[in-house]
PDB file of N, CA and C in Angstrom:
ATOM      1  N   MET A   1      88.814  -0.994 -37.929  1.00  0.00           N
ATOM      2  CA  MET A   1      87.269  -1.651 -37.752  1.00  0.00           C
ATOM      3  C   MET A   1      86.965  -1.526 -36.216  1.00  0.00           C
ATOM      4  N   SER A   2      85.645  -0.738 -35.917  1.00  0.00           N
ATOM      5  CA  SER A   2      85.345  -0.574 -34.845  1.00  0.00           C
ATOM      6  C   SER A   2      84.486  -1.773 -34.180  1.00  0.00           C
ATOM      7  N   GLU A   3      84.492  -1.893 -33.094  1.00  0.00           N
ATOM      8  CA  GLU A   3      83.740  -2.912 -32.185  1.00  0.00           C
ATOM      9  C   GLU A   3      82.423  -2.339 -31.935  1.00  0.00           C
ATOM     10  N   GLU A   4      81.359  -3.182 -31.904  1.00  0.00           N
ATOM     11  CA  GLU A   4      80.160  -2.623 -31.322  1.00  0.00           C
ATOM     12  C   GLU A   4      79.866  -3.545 -30.046  1.00  0.00           C
ATOM     13  N   TYR A   5      79.585  -2.818 -29.062  1.00  0.00           N
ATOM     14  CA  TYR A   5      79.156  -3.555 -27.820  1.00  0.00           C
ATOM     15  C   TYR A   5      77.576  -3.434 -27.624  1.00  0.00           C
ATOM     16  N   ARG A   6      77.167  -4.425 -27.049  1.00  0.00           N
ATOM     17  CA  ARG A   6      75.603  -4.483 -26.645  1.00  0.00           C
ATOM     18  C   ARG A   6      75.569  -4.747 -25.306  1.00  0.00           C
ATOM     19  N   LYS A   7      74.737  -4.059 -24.330  1.00  0.00           N
ATOM     20  CA  LYS A   7      74.566  -4.448 -22.986  1.00  0.00           C
ATOM     21  C   LYS A   7      74.176  -5.938 -22.780  1.00  0.00           C
ATOM     22  N   PHE A   8      74.967  -6.524 -21.877  1.00  0.00           N
ATOM     23  CA  PHE A   8      74.445  -7.989 -21.555  1.00  0.00           C
ATOM     24  C   PHE A   8      73.229  -7.974 -20.798  1.00  0.00           C
ATOM     25  N   ASP A   9      72.083  -8.868 -21.252  1.00  0.00           N
ATOM     26  CA  ASP A   9      71.026  -8.944 -20.570  1.00  0.00           C
ATOM     27  C   ASP A   9      70.714 -10.347 -20.441  1.00  0.00           C
ATOM     28  N   ALA A  10      70.698 -10.921 -19.137  1.00  0.00           N
ATOM     29  CA  ALA A  10      70.596 -12.303 -19.012  1.00  0.00           C
ATOM     30  C   ALA A  10      69.264 -12.804 -19.411  1.00  0.00           C
ATOM     31  N   ALA A  11      68.208 -11.904 -19.434  1.00  0.00           N
ATOM     32  CA  ALA A  11      66.950 -12.414 -19.955  1.00  0.00           C
ATOM     33  C   ALA A  11      67.021 -12.782 -21.354  1.00  0.00           C
ATOM     34  N   ASP A  12      67.950 -12.518 -22.169  1.00  0.00           N
ATOM     35  CA  ASP A  12      68.005 -12.799 -23.648  1.00  0.00           C
ATOM     36  C   ASP A  12      68.535 -14.211 -23.638  1.00  0.00           C
ATOM     37  N   TYR A  13      69.031 -14.949 -22.599  1.00  0.00           N
ATOM     38  CA  TYR A  13      69.560 -16.181 -22.612  1.00  0.00           C
ATOM     39  C   TYR A  13      68.812 -17.218 -21.802  1.00  0.00           C
ATOM     40  N   ILE A  14      67.619 -16.851 -21.209  1.00  0.00           N
ATOM     41  CA  ILE A  14      66.725 -17.796 -20.623  1.00  0.00           C
ATOM     42  C   ILE A  14      65.686 -18.205 -21.533  1.00  0.00           C
ATOM     43  N   LYS A  15      65.861 -19.398 -21.942  1.00  0.00           N
ATOM     44  CA  LYS A  15      64.953 -20.048 -22.944  1.00  0.00           C
ATOM     45  C   LYS A  15      64.232 -21.257 -22.629  1.00  0.00           C
ATOM     46  N   THR A  16      64.960 -22.032 -21.690  1.00  0.00           N
ATOM     47  CA  THR A  16      64.386 -23.229 -21.471  1.00  0.00           C
ATOM     48  C   THR A  16      64.322 -23.475 -19.731  1.00  0.00           C
ATOM     49  N   GLY A  17      63.452 -24.482 -19.326  1.00  0.00           N
ATOM     50  CA  GLY A  17      63.376 -24.689 -17.976  1.00  0.00           C
ATOM     51  C   GLY A  17      64.844 -25.034 -17.182  1.00  0.00           C
ATOM     52  N   GLU A  18      65.698 -25.633 -18.125  1.00  0.00           N
ATOM     53  CA  GLU A  18      67.162 -25.795 -17.553  1.00  0.00           C
ATOM     54  C   GLU A  18      67.869 -24.468 -17.247  1.00  0.00           C
ATOM     55  N   ASP A  19      67.673 -23.457 -18.235  1.00  0.00           N
ATOM     56  CA  ASP A  19      68.278 -22.049 -18.115  1.00  0.00           C
ATOM     57  C   ASP A  19      67.806 -21.602 -16.718  1.00  0.00           C
ATOM     58  N   VAL A  20      66.368 -21.850 -16.588  1.00  0.00           N
ATOM     59  CA  VAL A  20      65.873 -21.098 -15.308  1.00  0.00           C
ATOM     60  C   VAL A  20      66.536 -21.754 -14.116  1.00  0.00           C
ATOM     61  N   ARG A  21      66.594 -23.034 -14.017  1.00  0.00           N
ATOM     62  CA  ARG A  21      67.294 -23.912 -12.824  1.00  0.00           C
ATOM     63  C   ARG A  21      68.588 -23.445 -12.797  1.00  0.00           C
ATOM     64  N   GLY A  22      69.233 -23.307 -13.722  1.00  0.00           N
ATOM     65  CA  GLY A  22      70.671 -22.807 -13.642  1.00  0.00           C
ATOM     66  C   GLY A  22      70.943 -21.335 -13.132  1.00  0.00           C
ATOM     67  N   LEU A  23      69.990 -20.484 -13.662  1.00  0.00           N
ATOM     68  CA  LEU A  23      70.054 -19.195 -12.990  1.00  0.00           C
ATOM     69  C   LEU A  23      69.889 -19.068 -11.612  1.00  0.00           C
ATOM     70  N   LEU A  24      68.726 -19.892 -11.253  1.00  0.00           N
ATOM     71  CA  LEU A  24      68.347 -19.758  -9.734  1.00  0.00           C
ATOM     72  C   LEU A  24      69.364 -20.439  -8.914  1.00  0.00           C
ATOM     73  N   ARG A  25      70.039 -21.614  -9.382  1.00  0.00           N
ATOM     74  CA  ARG A  25      70.932 -22.379  -8.643  1.00  0.00           C
ATOM     75  C   ARG A  25      72.129 -21.246  -8.410  1.00  0.00           C
ATOM     76  N   ALA A  26      72.712 -20.821  -9.363  1.00  0.00           N
ATOM     77  CA  ALA A  26      73.832 -19.731  -9.357  1.00  0.00           C
ATOM     78  C   ALA A  26      73.455 -18.616  -8.352  1.00  0.00           C
ATOM     79  N   ALA A  27      72.196 -18.053  -8.597  1.00  0.00           N
ATOM     80  CA  ALA A  27      71.853 -16.937  -7.641  1.00  0.00           C
ATOM     81  C   ALA A  27      71.771 -17.360  -6.223  1.00  0.00           C
ATOM     82  N   THR A  28      71.292 -18.603  -6.034  1.00  0.00           N
ATOM     83  CA  THR A  28      71.225 -18.884  -4.510  1.00  0.00           C
ATOM     84  C   THR A  28      72.637 -19.194  -4.117  1.00  0.00           C
ATOM     85  N   ASP A  29      73.566 -19.876  -4.740  1.00  0.00           N
ATOM     86  CA  ASP A  29      74.719 -20.057  -4.436  1.00  0.00           C
ATOM     87  C   ASP A  29      75.655 -18.894  -4.390  1.00  0.00           C
ATOM     88  N   GLU A  30      75.546 -17.780  -5.240  1.00  0.00           N
ATOM     89  CA  GLU A  30      76.247 -16.563  -5.240  1.00  0.00           C
ATOM     90  C   GLU A  30      75.884 -15.511  -4.290  1.00  0.00           C
ATOM     91  N   ASP A  31      74.739 -15.558  -3.768  1.00  0.00           N
ATOM     92  CA  ASP A  31      73.909 -14.537  -3.146  1.00  0.00           C
ATOM     93  C   ASP A  31      74.660 -14.356  -1.809  1.00  0.00           C
ATOM     94  N   PRO A  32      75.137 -13.023  -1.502  1.00  0.00           N
ATOM     95  CA  PRO A  32      76.015 -12.738  -0.357  1.00  0.00           C
ATOM     96  C   PRO A  32      75.313 -12.799   0.987  1.00  0.00           C
ATOM     97  N   GLY A  33      73.889 -13.053   0.971  1.00  0.00           N
ATOM     98  CA  GLY A  33      73.100 -13.275   2.173  1.00  0.00           C
ATOM     99  C   GLY A  33      72.066 -12.158   2.354  1.00  0.00           C
ATOM    100  N   ASP A  34      72.009 -11.107   1.309  1.00  0.00           N
ATOM    101  CA  ASP A  34      71.141 -10.229   1.541  1.00  0.00           C
ATOM    102  C   ASP A  34      70.143 -10.055   0.624  1.00  0.00           C
ATOM    103  N   GLY A  35      70.117 -11.149  -0.482  1.00  0.00           N
ATOM    104  CA  GLY A  35      69.138 -11.387  -1.337  1.00  0.00           C
ATOM    105  C   GLY A  35      69.170 -10.561  -2.720  1.00  0.00           C
ATOM    106  N   THR A  36      70.291  -9.771  -2.761  1.00  0.00           N
ATOM    107  CA  THR A  36      70.383  -9.058  -3.951  1.00  0.00           C
ATOM    108  C   THR A  36      70.630  -9.708  -5.292  1.00  0.00           C
ATOM    109  N   VAL A  37      71.277 -10.839  -5.262  1.00  0.00           N
ATOM    110  CA  VAL A  37      71.644 -11.585  -6.393  1.00  0.00           C
ATOM    111  C   VAL A  37      70.065 -12.450  -6.646  1.00  0.00           C
ATOM    112  N   ILE A  38      69.570 -12.819  -5.727  1.00  0.00           N
ATOM    113  CA  ILE A  38      68.312 -13.679  -5.991  1.00  0.00           C
ATOM    114  C   ILE A  38      67.370 -12.805  -6.575  1.00  0.00           C
ATOM    115  N   ARG A  39      67.090 -11.568  -6.160  1.00  0.00           N
ATOM    116  CA  ARG A  39      66.143 -10.448  -6.530  1.00  0.00           C
ATOM    117  C   ARG A  39      66.539 -10.136  -8.046  1.00  0.00           C
ATOM    118  N   ALA A  40      67.835  -9.976  -8.236  1.00  0.00           N
ATOM    119  CA  ALA A  40      68.216  -9.680  -9.642  1.00  0.00           C
ATOM    120  C   ALA A  40      67.949 -10.882 -10.417  1.00  0.00           C
ATOM    121  N   ALA A  41      68.064 -12.122 -10.042  1.00  0.00           N
ATOM    122  CA  ALA A  41      67.744 -13.275 -10.866  1.00  0.00           C
ATOM    123  C   ALA A  41      66.174 -13.320 -11.301  1.00  0.00           C
ATOM    124  N   LEU A  42      65.296 -13.056 -10.308  1.00  0.00           N
ATOM    125  CA  LEU A  42      63.914 -13.033 -10.403  1.00  0.00           C
ATOM    126  C   LEU A  42      63.461 -11.850 -11.290  1.00  0.00           C
ATOM    127  N   LYS A  43      64.241 -10.791 -11.324  1.00  0.00           N
ATOM    128  CA  LYS A  43      64.071  -9.637 -12.290  1.00  0.00           C
ATOM    129  C   LYS A  43      64.098 -10.152 -13.585  1.00  0.00           C
ATOM    130  N   HIS A  44      65.307 -10.855 -13.770  1.00  0.00           N
ATOM    131  CA  HIS A  44      65.655 -11.413 -15.297  1.00  0.00           C
ATOM    132  C   HIS A  44      64.422 -12.309 -15.673  1.00  0.00           C
ATOM    133  N   LEU A  45      64.220 -13.271 -14.609  1.00  0.00           N
ATOM    134  CA  LEU A  45      62.945 -14.252 -15.054  1.00  0.00           C
ATOM    135  C   LEU A  45      61.739 -13.460 -15.389  1.00  0.00           C
ATOM    136  N   ALA A  46      61.492 -12.323 -14.504  1.00  0.00           N
ATOM    137  CA  ALA A  46      60.090 -11.631 -14.754  1.00  0.00           C
ATOM    138  C   ALA A  46      60.325 -10.966 -16.217  1.00  0.00           C
ATOM    139  N   ARG A  47      61.364 -10.602 -16.550  1.00  0.00           N
ATOM    140  CA  ARG A  47      61.439  -9.792 -17.665  1.00  0.00           C
ATOM    141  C   ARG A  47      61.355 -10.657 -19.113  1.00  0.00           C
ATOM    142  N   THR A  48      61.293 -12.086 -18.802  1.00  0.00           N
ATOM    143  CA  THR A  48      61.200 -12.957 -19.860  1.00  0.00           C
ATOM    144  C   THR A  48      59.525 -13.228 -20.212  1.00  0.00           C
ATOM    145  N   GLN A  49      58.755 -12.670 -19.034  1.00  0.00           N
ATOM    146  CA  GLN A  49      57.284 -13.011 -19.190  1.00  0.00           C
ATOM    147  C   GLN A  49      56.630 -11.559 -19.585  1.00  0.00           C
ATOM    148  N   ASN A  50      55.395 -11.706 -19.783  1.00  0.00           N
ATOM    149  CA  ASN A  50      54.572 -10.557 -19.805  1.00  0.00           C
ATOM    150  C   ASN A  50      54.511  -9.814 -18.539  1.00  0.00           C
ATOM    151  N   ILE A  51      55.191  -8.682 -18.212  1.00  0.00           N
ATOM    152  CA  ILE A  51      55.361  -8.147 -16.842  1.00  0.00           C
ATOM    153  C   ILE A  51      53.763  -7.733 -16.313  1.00  0.00           C
ATOM    154  N   SER A  52      52.971  -7.273 -17.179  1.00  0.00           N
ATOM    155  CA  SER A  52      51.511  -6.920 -16.799  1.00  0.00           C
ATOM    156  C   SER A  52      50.840  -8.193 -16.279  1.00  0.00           C
ATOM    157  N   ALA A  53      50.961  -9.124 -17.097  1.00  0.00           N
ATOM    158  CA  ALA A  53      50.167 -10.430 -16.668  1.00  0.00           C
ATOM    159  C   ALA A  53      50.878 -11.064 -15.334  1.00  0.00           C
ATOM    160  N   LEU A  54      52.234 -10.952 -15.308  1.00  0.00           N
ATOM    161  CA  LEU A  54      52.895 -11.363 -14.200  1.00  0.00           C
ATOM    162  C   LEU A  54      52.392 -10.839 -12.794  1.00  0.00           C
ATOM    163  N   ALA A  55      52.366  -9.451 -13.117  1.00  0.00           N
ATOM    164  CA  ALA A  55      52.040  -8.653 -11.926  1.00  0.00           C
ATOM    165  C   ALA A  55      50.550  -8.834 -11.473  1.00  0.00           C
ATOM    166  N   ARG A  56      49.624  -9.059 -12.458  1.00  0.00           N
ATOM    167  CA  ARG A  56      48.307  -9.513 -12.331  1.00  0.00           C
ATOM    168  C   ARG A  56      48.206 -10.753 -11.447  1.00  0.00           C
ATOM    169  N   GLU A  57      48.991 -11.753 -12.022  1.00  0.00           N
ATOM    170  CA  GLU A  57      48.917 -13.009 -11.448  1.00  0.00           C
ATOM    171  C   GLU A  57      49.596 -13.091  -9.950  1.00  0.00           C
ATOM    172  N   ALA A  58      50.506 -12.378  -9.624  1.00  0.00           N
ATOM    173  CA  ALA A  58      51.085 -12.113  -8.286  1.00  0.00           C
ATOM    174  C   ALA A  58      50.244 -11.251  -7.449  1.00  0.00           C
ATOM    175  N   GLY A  59      49.169 -10.572  -8.017  1.00  0.00           N
ATOM    176  CA  GLY A  59      48.394  -9.615  -7.215  1.00  0.00           C
ATOM    177  C   GLY A  59      49.206  -8.241  -6.681  1.00  0.00           C
ATOM    178  N   LEU A  60      49.888  -7.973  -7.687  1.00  0.00           N
ATOM    179  CA  LEU A  60      50.552  -6.683  -7.582  1.00  0.00           C
ATOM    180  C   LEU A  60      50.251  -5.648  -8.895  1.00  0.00           C
ATOM    181  N   ASN A  61      50.605  -4.462  -8.683  1.00  0.00           N
ATOM    182  CA  ASN A  61      50.389  -3.676  -9.961  1.00  0.00           C
ATOM    183  C   ASN A  61      51.795  -3.674 -10.522  1.00  0.00           C
ATOM    184  N   ARG A  62      52.015  -3.189 -11.696  1.00  0.00           N
ATOM    185  CA  ARG A  62      53.103  -3.391 -12.531  1.00  0.00           C
ATOM    186  C   ARG A  62      54.113  -2.669 -12.052  1.00  0.00           C
ATOM    187  N   SER A  63      53.881  -1.310 -11.553  1.00  0.00           N
ATOM    188  CA  SER A  63      54.962  -0.442 -11.039  1.00  0.00           C
ATOM    189  C   SER A  63      55.543  -1.078  -9.596  1.00  0.00           C
ATOM    190  N   ASN A  64      54.793  -1.655  -8.875  1.00  0.00           N
ATOM    191  CA  ASN A  64      54.988  -2.351  -7.604  1.00  0.00           C
ATOM    192  C   ASN A  64      56.214  -3.467  -7.864  1.00  0.00           C
ATOM    193  N   LEU A  65      55.832  -4.167  -8.842  1.00  0.00           N
ATOM    194  CA  LEU A  65      56.505  -5.427  -9.313  1.00  0.00           C
ATOM    195  C   LEU A  65      57.867  -4.828  -9.698  1.00  0.00           C
ATOM    196  N   TYR A  66      57.924  -3.782 -10.663  1.00  0.00           N
ATOM    197  CA  TYR A  66      59.329  -3.224 -10.917  1.00  0.00           C
ATOM    198  C   TYR A  66      59.952  -2.894  -9.940  1.00  0.00           C
ATOM    199  N   GLU A  67      59.417  -2.073  -8.973  1.00  0.00           N
ATOM    200  CA  GLU A  67      59.977  -1.525  -7.821  1.00  0.00           C
ATOM    201  C   GLU A  67      60.569  -2.593  -6.919  1.00  0.00           C
ATOM    202  N   ALA A  68      59.883  -3.554  -6.680  1.00  0.00           N
ATOM    203  CA  ALA A  68      60.261  -4.638  -5.895  1.00  0.00           C
ATOM    204  C   ALA A  68      61.514  -5.388  -6.324  1.00  0.00           C
ATOM    205  N   LEU A  69      61.418  -5.527  -7.687  1.00  0.00           N
ATOM    206  CA  LEU A  69      62.642  -6.289  -8.288  1.00  0.00           C
ATOM    207  C   LEU A  69      63.757  -5.226  -8.727  1.00  0.00           C
ATOM    208  N   SER A  70      63.513  -4.082  -8.605  1.00  0.00           N
ATOM    209  CA  SER A  70      64.671  -3.138  -9.036  1.00  0.00           C
ATOM    210  C   SER A  70      65.931  -3.255  -8.245  1.00  0.00           C
ATOM    211  N   GLU A  71      67.084  -2.633  -8.700  1.00  0.00           N
ATOM    212  CA  GLU A  71      68.421  -2.798  -8.091  1.00  0.00           C
ATOM    213  C   GLU A  71      68.120  -2.328  -6.532  1.00  0.00           C
ATOM    214  N   GLY A  72      67.545  -1.236  -6.358  1.00  0.00           N
ATOM    215  CA  GLY A  72      67.278  -0.727  -5.090  1.00  0.00           C
ATOM    216  C   GLY A  72      65.947  -1.403  -4.222  1.00  0.00           C
ATOM    217  N   GLY A  73      65.523  -2.133  -4.805  1.00  0.00           N
ATOM    218  CA  GLY A  73      64.244  -2.887  -4.350  1.00  0.00           C
ATOM    219  C   GLY A  73      64.537  -3.780  -3.074  1.00  0.00           C
ATOM    220  N   ASN A  74      63.634  -3.855  -2.035  1.00  0.00           N
ATOM    221  CA  ASN A  74      63.622  -4.776  -1.038  1.00  0.00           C
ATOM    222  C   ASN A  74      62.431  -5.299  -0.787  1.00  0.00           C
ATOM    223  N   PRO A  75      62.029  -6.146  -1.610  1.00  0.00           N
ATOM    224  CA  PRO A  75      60.639  -6.823  -1.471  1.00  0.00           C
ATOM    225  C   PRO A  75      60.665  -7.690  -0.207  1.00  0.00           C
ATOM    226  N   THR A  76      59.163  -7.549   0.206  1.00  0.00           N
ATOM    227  CA  THR A  76      59.061  -8.458   1.473  1.00  0.00           C
ATOM    228  C   THR A  76      58.964  -9.991   1.203  1.00  0.00           C
ATOM    229  N   LEU A  77      59.021 -10.820   2.116  1.00  0.00           N
ATOM    230  CA  LEU A  77      58.876 -12.156   1.859  1.00  0.00           C
ATOM    231  C   LEU A  77      57.616 -12.637   1.058  1.00  0.00           C
ATOM    232  N   ALA A  78      56.489 -11.863   1.608  1.00  0.00           N
ATOM    233  CA  ALA A  78      55.250 -12.090   1.028  1.00  0.00           C
ATOM    234  C   ALA A  78      55.190 -11.747  -0.537  1.00  0.00           C
ATOM    235  N   THR A  79      55.875 -10.634  -0.867  1.00  0.00           N
ATOM    236  CA  THR A  79      55.969 -10.240  -2.213  1.00  0.00           C
ATOM    237  C   THR A  79      56.875 -11.170  -3.066  1.00  0.00           C
ATOM    238  N   LEU A  80      57.941 -11.599  -2.367  1.00  0.00           N
ATOM    239  CA  LEU A  80      58.846 -12.682  -3.058  1.00  0.00           C
ATOM    240  C   LEU A  80      58.006 -13.945  -3.333  1.00  0.00           C
ATOM    241  N   LEU A  81      57.162 -14.426  -2.442  1.00  0.00           N
ATOM    242  CA  LEU A  81      56.338 -15.576  -2.525  1.00  0.00           C
ATOM    243  C   LEU A  81      55.446 -15.545  -3.533  1.00  0.00           C
ATOM    244  N   LYS A  82      54.768 -14.266  -3.767  1.00  0.00           N
ATOM    245  CA  LYS A  82      53.804 -14.151  -4.718  1.00  0.00           C
ATOM    246  C   LYS A  82      54.331 -14.140  -6.276  1.00  0.00           C
ATOM    247  N   VAL A  83      55.576 -13.434  -6.281  1.00  0.00           N
ATOM    248  CA  VAL A  83      56.371 -13.312  -7.709  1.00  0.00           C
ATOM    249  C   VAL A  83      56.632 -14.778  -8.095  1.00  0.00           C
ATOM    250  N   THR A  84      57.376 -15.453  -7.083  1.00  0.00           N
ATOM    251  CA  THR A  84      57.928 -16.746  -7.492  1.00  0.00           C
ATOM    252  C   THR A  84      56.670 -17.714  -7.731  1.00  0.00           C
ATOM    253  N   ARG A  85      55.717 -17.781  -7.319  1.00  0.00           N
ATOM    254  CA  ARG A  85      54.490 -18.463  -7.523  1.00  0.00           C
ATOM    255  C   ARG A  85      53.951 -18.179  -8.936  1.00  0.00           C
ATOM    256  N   ALA A  86      53.931 -16.829  -9.030  1.00  0.00           N
ATOM    257  CA  ALA A  86      53.382 -16.421 -10.453  1.00  0.00           C
ATOM    258  C   ALA A  86      54.310 -16.693 -11.614  1.00  0.00           C
ATOM    259  N   LEU A  87      55.666 -16.941 -11.231  1.00  0.00           N
ATOM    260  CA  LEU A  87      56.550 -17.278 -12.158  1.00  0.00           C
ATOM    261  C   LEU A  87      56.635 -18.737 -12.304  1.00  0.00           C
ATOM    262  N   GLY A  88      55.666 -19.671 -11.607  1.00  0.00           N
ATOM    263  CA  GLY A  88      55.691 -21.013 -11.770  1.00  0.00           C
ATOM    264  C   GLY A  88      56.819 -21.536 -10.802  1.00  0.00           C
ATOM    265  N   LEU A  89      57.435 -21.049  -9.809  1.00  0.00           N
ATOM    266  CA  LEU A  89      58.499 -21.360  -8.942  1.00  0.00           C
ATOM    267  C   LEU A  89      57.930 -21.601  -7.629  1.00  0.00           C
ATOM    268  N   ARG A  90      58.654 -22.348  -6.793  1.00  0.00           N
ATOM    269  CA  ARG A  90      58.457 -22.442  -5.129  1.00  0.00           C
ATOM    270  C   ARG A  90      59.518 -22.092  -4.575  1.00  0.00           C
ATOM    271  N   VAL A  91      59.561 -21.560  -3.394  1.00  0.00           N
ATOM    272  CA  VAL A  91      60.743 -21.297  -2.471  1.00  0.00           C
ATOM    273  C   VAL A  91      60.887 -22.557  -1.558  1.00  0.00           C
ATOM    274  N   ARG A  92      62.079 -22.942  -1.621  1.00  0.00           N
ATOM    275  CA  ARG A  92      62.389 -24.082  -0.794  1.00  0.00           C
ATOM    276  C   ARG A  92      63.558 -23.753   0.111  1.00  0.00           C
ATOM    277  N   LEU A  93      63.429 -24.327   1.478  1.00  0.00           N
ATOM    278  CA  LEU A  93      64.561 -23.953   2.375  1.00  0.00           C
ATOM    279  C   LEU A  93      64.868 -25.597   2.692  1.00  0.00           C
ATOM    280  N   GLU A  94      66.285 -25.421   2.792  1.00  0.00           N
ATOM    281  CA  GLU A  94      67.130 -26.776   3.071  1.00  0.00           C
ATOM    282  C   GLU A  94      68.247 -26.298   3.975  1.00  0.00           C
ATOM    283  N   PRO A  95      68.652 -27.362   4.742  1.00  0.00           N
ATOM    284  CA  PRO A  95      69.873 -26.902   5.757  1.00  0.00           C
ATOM    285  C   PRO A  95      71.092 -26.970   4.624  1.00  0.00           C
ATOM    286  N   VAL A  96      71.972 -26.126   5.031  1.00  0.00           N
ATOM    287  CA  VAL A  96      73.317 -25.981   4.243  1.00  0.00           C
ATOM    288  C   VAL A  96      74.345 -26.530   5.168  1.00  0.00           C
ATOM    289  N   ASP A  97      75.516 -26.932   4.595  1.00  0.00           N
ATOM    290  CA  ASP A  97      76.665 -27.663   5.197  1.00  0.00           C
ATOM    291  C   ASP A  97      77.460 -26.359   5.690  1.00  0.00           C
ATOM    292  N   ILE A  98      77.292 -25.832   6.911  1.00  0.00           N
ATOM    293  CA  ILE A  98      78.066 -24.696   7.483  1.00  0.00           C
ATOM    294  C   ILE A  98      78.486 -25.109   8.873  1.00  0.00           C
ATOM    295  N   PRO A  99      79.508 -24.758   9.361  1.00  0.00           N
ATOM    296  CA  PRO A  99      79.933 -25.150  10.758  1.00  0.00           C
ATOM    297  C   PRO A  99      79.041 -24.625  11.667  1.00  0.00           C
ATOM    298  N   ALA A 100      78.613 -25.471  12.755  1.00  0.00           N
ATOM    299  CA  ALA A 100      77.621 -24.982  13.653  1.00  0.00           C
ATOM    300  C   ALA A 100      78.300 -23.999  14.595  1.00  0.00           C
ATOM    301  N   GLN A 101      77.594 -22.797  14.760  1.00  0.00           N
ATOM    302  CA  GLN A 101      77.913 -21.552  15.657  1.00  0.00           C
ATOM    303  C   GLN A 101      77.306 -21.754  16.974  1.00  0.00           C
ATOM    304  N   SER A 102      78.053 -21.025  17.906  1.00  0.00           N
ATOM    305  CA  SER A 102      77.696 -21.012  19.178  1.00  0.00           C
ATOM    306  C   SER A 102      75.944 -20.643  19.312  1.00  0.00           C
ATOM    307  N   GLY A 103      75.000 -21.321  19.867  1.00  0.00           N
ATOM    308  CA  GLY A 103      73.748 -20.958  20.007  1.00  0.00           C
ATOM    309  C   GLY A 103      72.967 -21.395  18.910  1.00  0.00           C
ATOM    310  N   GLN A 104      73.374 -21.807  17.784  1.00  0.00           N
ATOM    311  CA  GLN A 104      72.716 -22.371  16.796  1.00  0.00           C
ATOM    312  C   GLN A 104      72.653 -24.203  16.842  1.00  0.00           C
ATOM    313  N   ARG A 105      71.426 -24.545  16.494  1.00  0.00           N
ATOM    314  CA  ARG A 105      71.146 -25.829  16.737  1.00  0.00           C
ATOM    315  C   ARG A 105      71.745 -26.480  15.409  1.00  0.00           C
ATOM    316  N   ASP A 106      72.216 -27.776  15.642  1.00  0.00           N
ATOM    317  CA  ASP A 106      72.744 -28.601  14.578  1.00  0.00           C
ATOM    318  C   ASP A 106      71.781 -29.570  14.023  1.00  0.00           C
ATOM    319  N   PHE A 107      71.021 -29.257  12.905  1.00  0.00           N
ATOM    320  CA  PHE A 107      70.070 -30.205  12.442  1.00  0.00           C
ATOM    321  C   PHE A 107      70.740 -31.091  11.498  1.00  0.00           C
ATOM    322  N   PRO A 108      70.494 -32.490  11.675  1.00  0.00           N
ATOM    323  CA  PRO A 108      71.117 -33.383  10.658  1.00  0.00           C
ATOM    324  C   PRO A 108      70.667 -33.231   9.267  1.00  0.00           C
ATOM    325  N   ALA A 109      71.431 -33.473   8.279  1.00  0.00           N
ATOM    326  CA  ALA A 109      71.144 -33.182   7.030  1.00  0.00           C
ATOM    327  C   ALA A 109      69.956 -33.950   6.621  1.00  0.00           C
ATOM    328  N   GLY A 110      69.035 -33.420   5.791  1.00  0.00           N
ATOM    329  CA  GLY A 110      67.746 -34.298   5.352  1.00  0.00           C
ATOM    330  C   GLY A 110      66.802 -34.612   6.321  1.00  0.00           C
ATOM    331  N   SER A 111      66.972 -33.858   7.648  1.00  0.00           N
ATOM    332  CA  SER A 111      65.967 -34.087   8.707  1.00  0.00           C
ATOM    333  C   SER A 111      64.784 -32.925   8.723  1.00  0.00           C
ATOM    334  N   ILE A 112      65.087 -31.927   7.885  1.00  0.00           N
ATOM    335  CA  ILE A 112      64.018 -30.805   7.764  1.00  0.00           C
ATOM    336  C   ILE A 112      63.517 -30.824   6.422  1.00  0.00           C
ATOM    337  N   SER A 113      62.152 -30.607   6.260  1.00  0.00           N
ATOM    338  CA  SER A 113      61.676 -30.344   5.056  1.00  0.00           C
ATOM    339  C   SER A 113      60.650 -29.218   5.238  1.00  0.00           C
ATOM    340  N   ALA A 114      60.990 -28.146   4.324  1.00  0.00           N
ATOM    341  CA  ALA A 114      60.055 -26.944   4.450  1.00  0.00           C
ATOM    342  C   ALA A 114      59.361 -26.700   3.103  1.00  0.00           C
TER     343      ALA A 114
END
């Protein structure tokens, strides 16, 4: 009996708001600091939508949206903000618990809201 394999596609498993939250939470936790994992997660979320409509909503053309979210893409912050808003998301910055490094300011947890 031969086995058949199908390429894994995260977009096939994003069905609910909880799925979206879980994907984004994992992406932000696992991103190595260069945005590659977050960009890939946004790409999967975008693929669950009508790409043409999403691009229009974000004020981008379809090919620019694909390019920005591609594996080699390097979208600007402005583009990421447009895409996240079009997806019904917002970018939120909050302090993380990391040891203070020389020259870095130590912000008390909860003291910053962005």
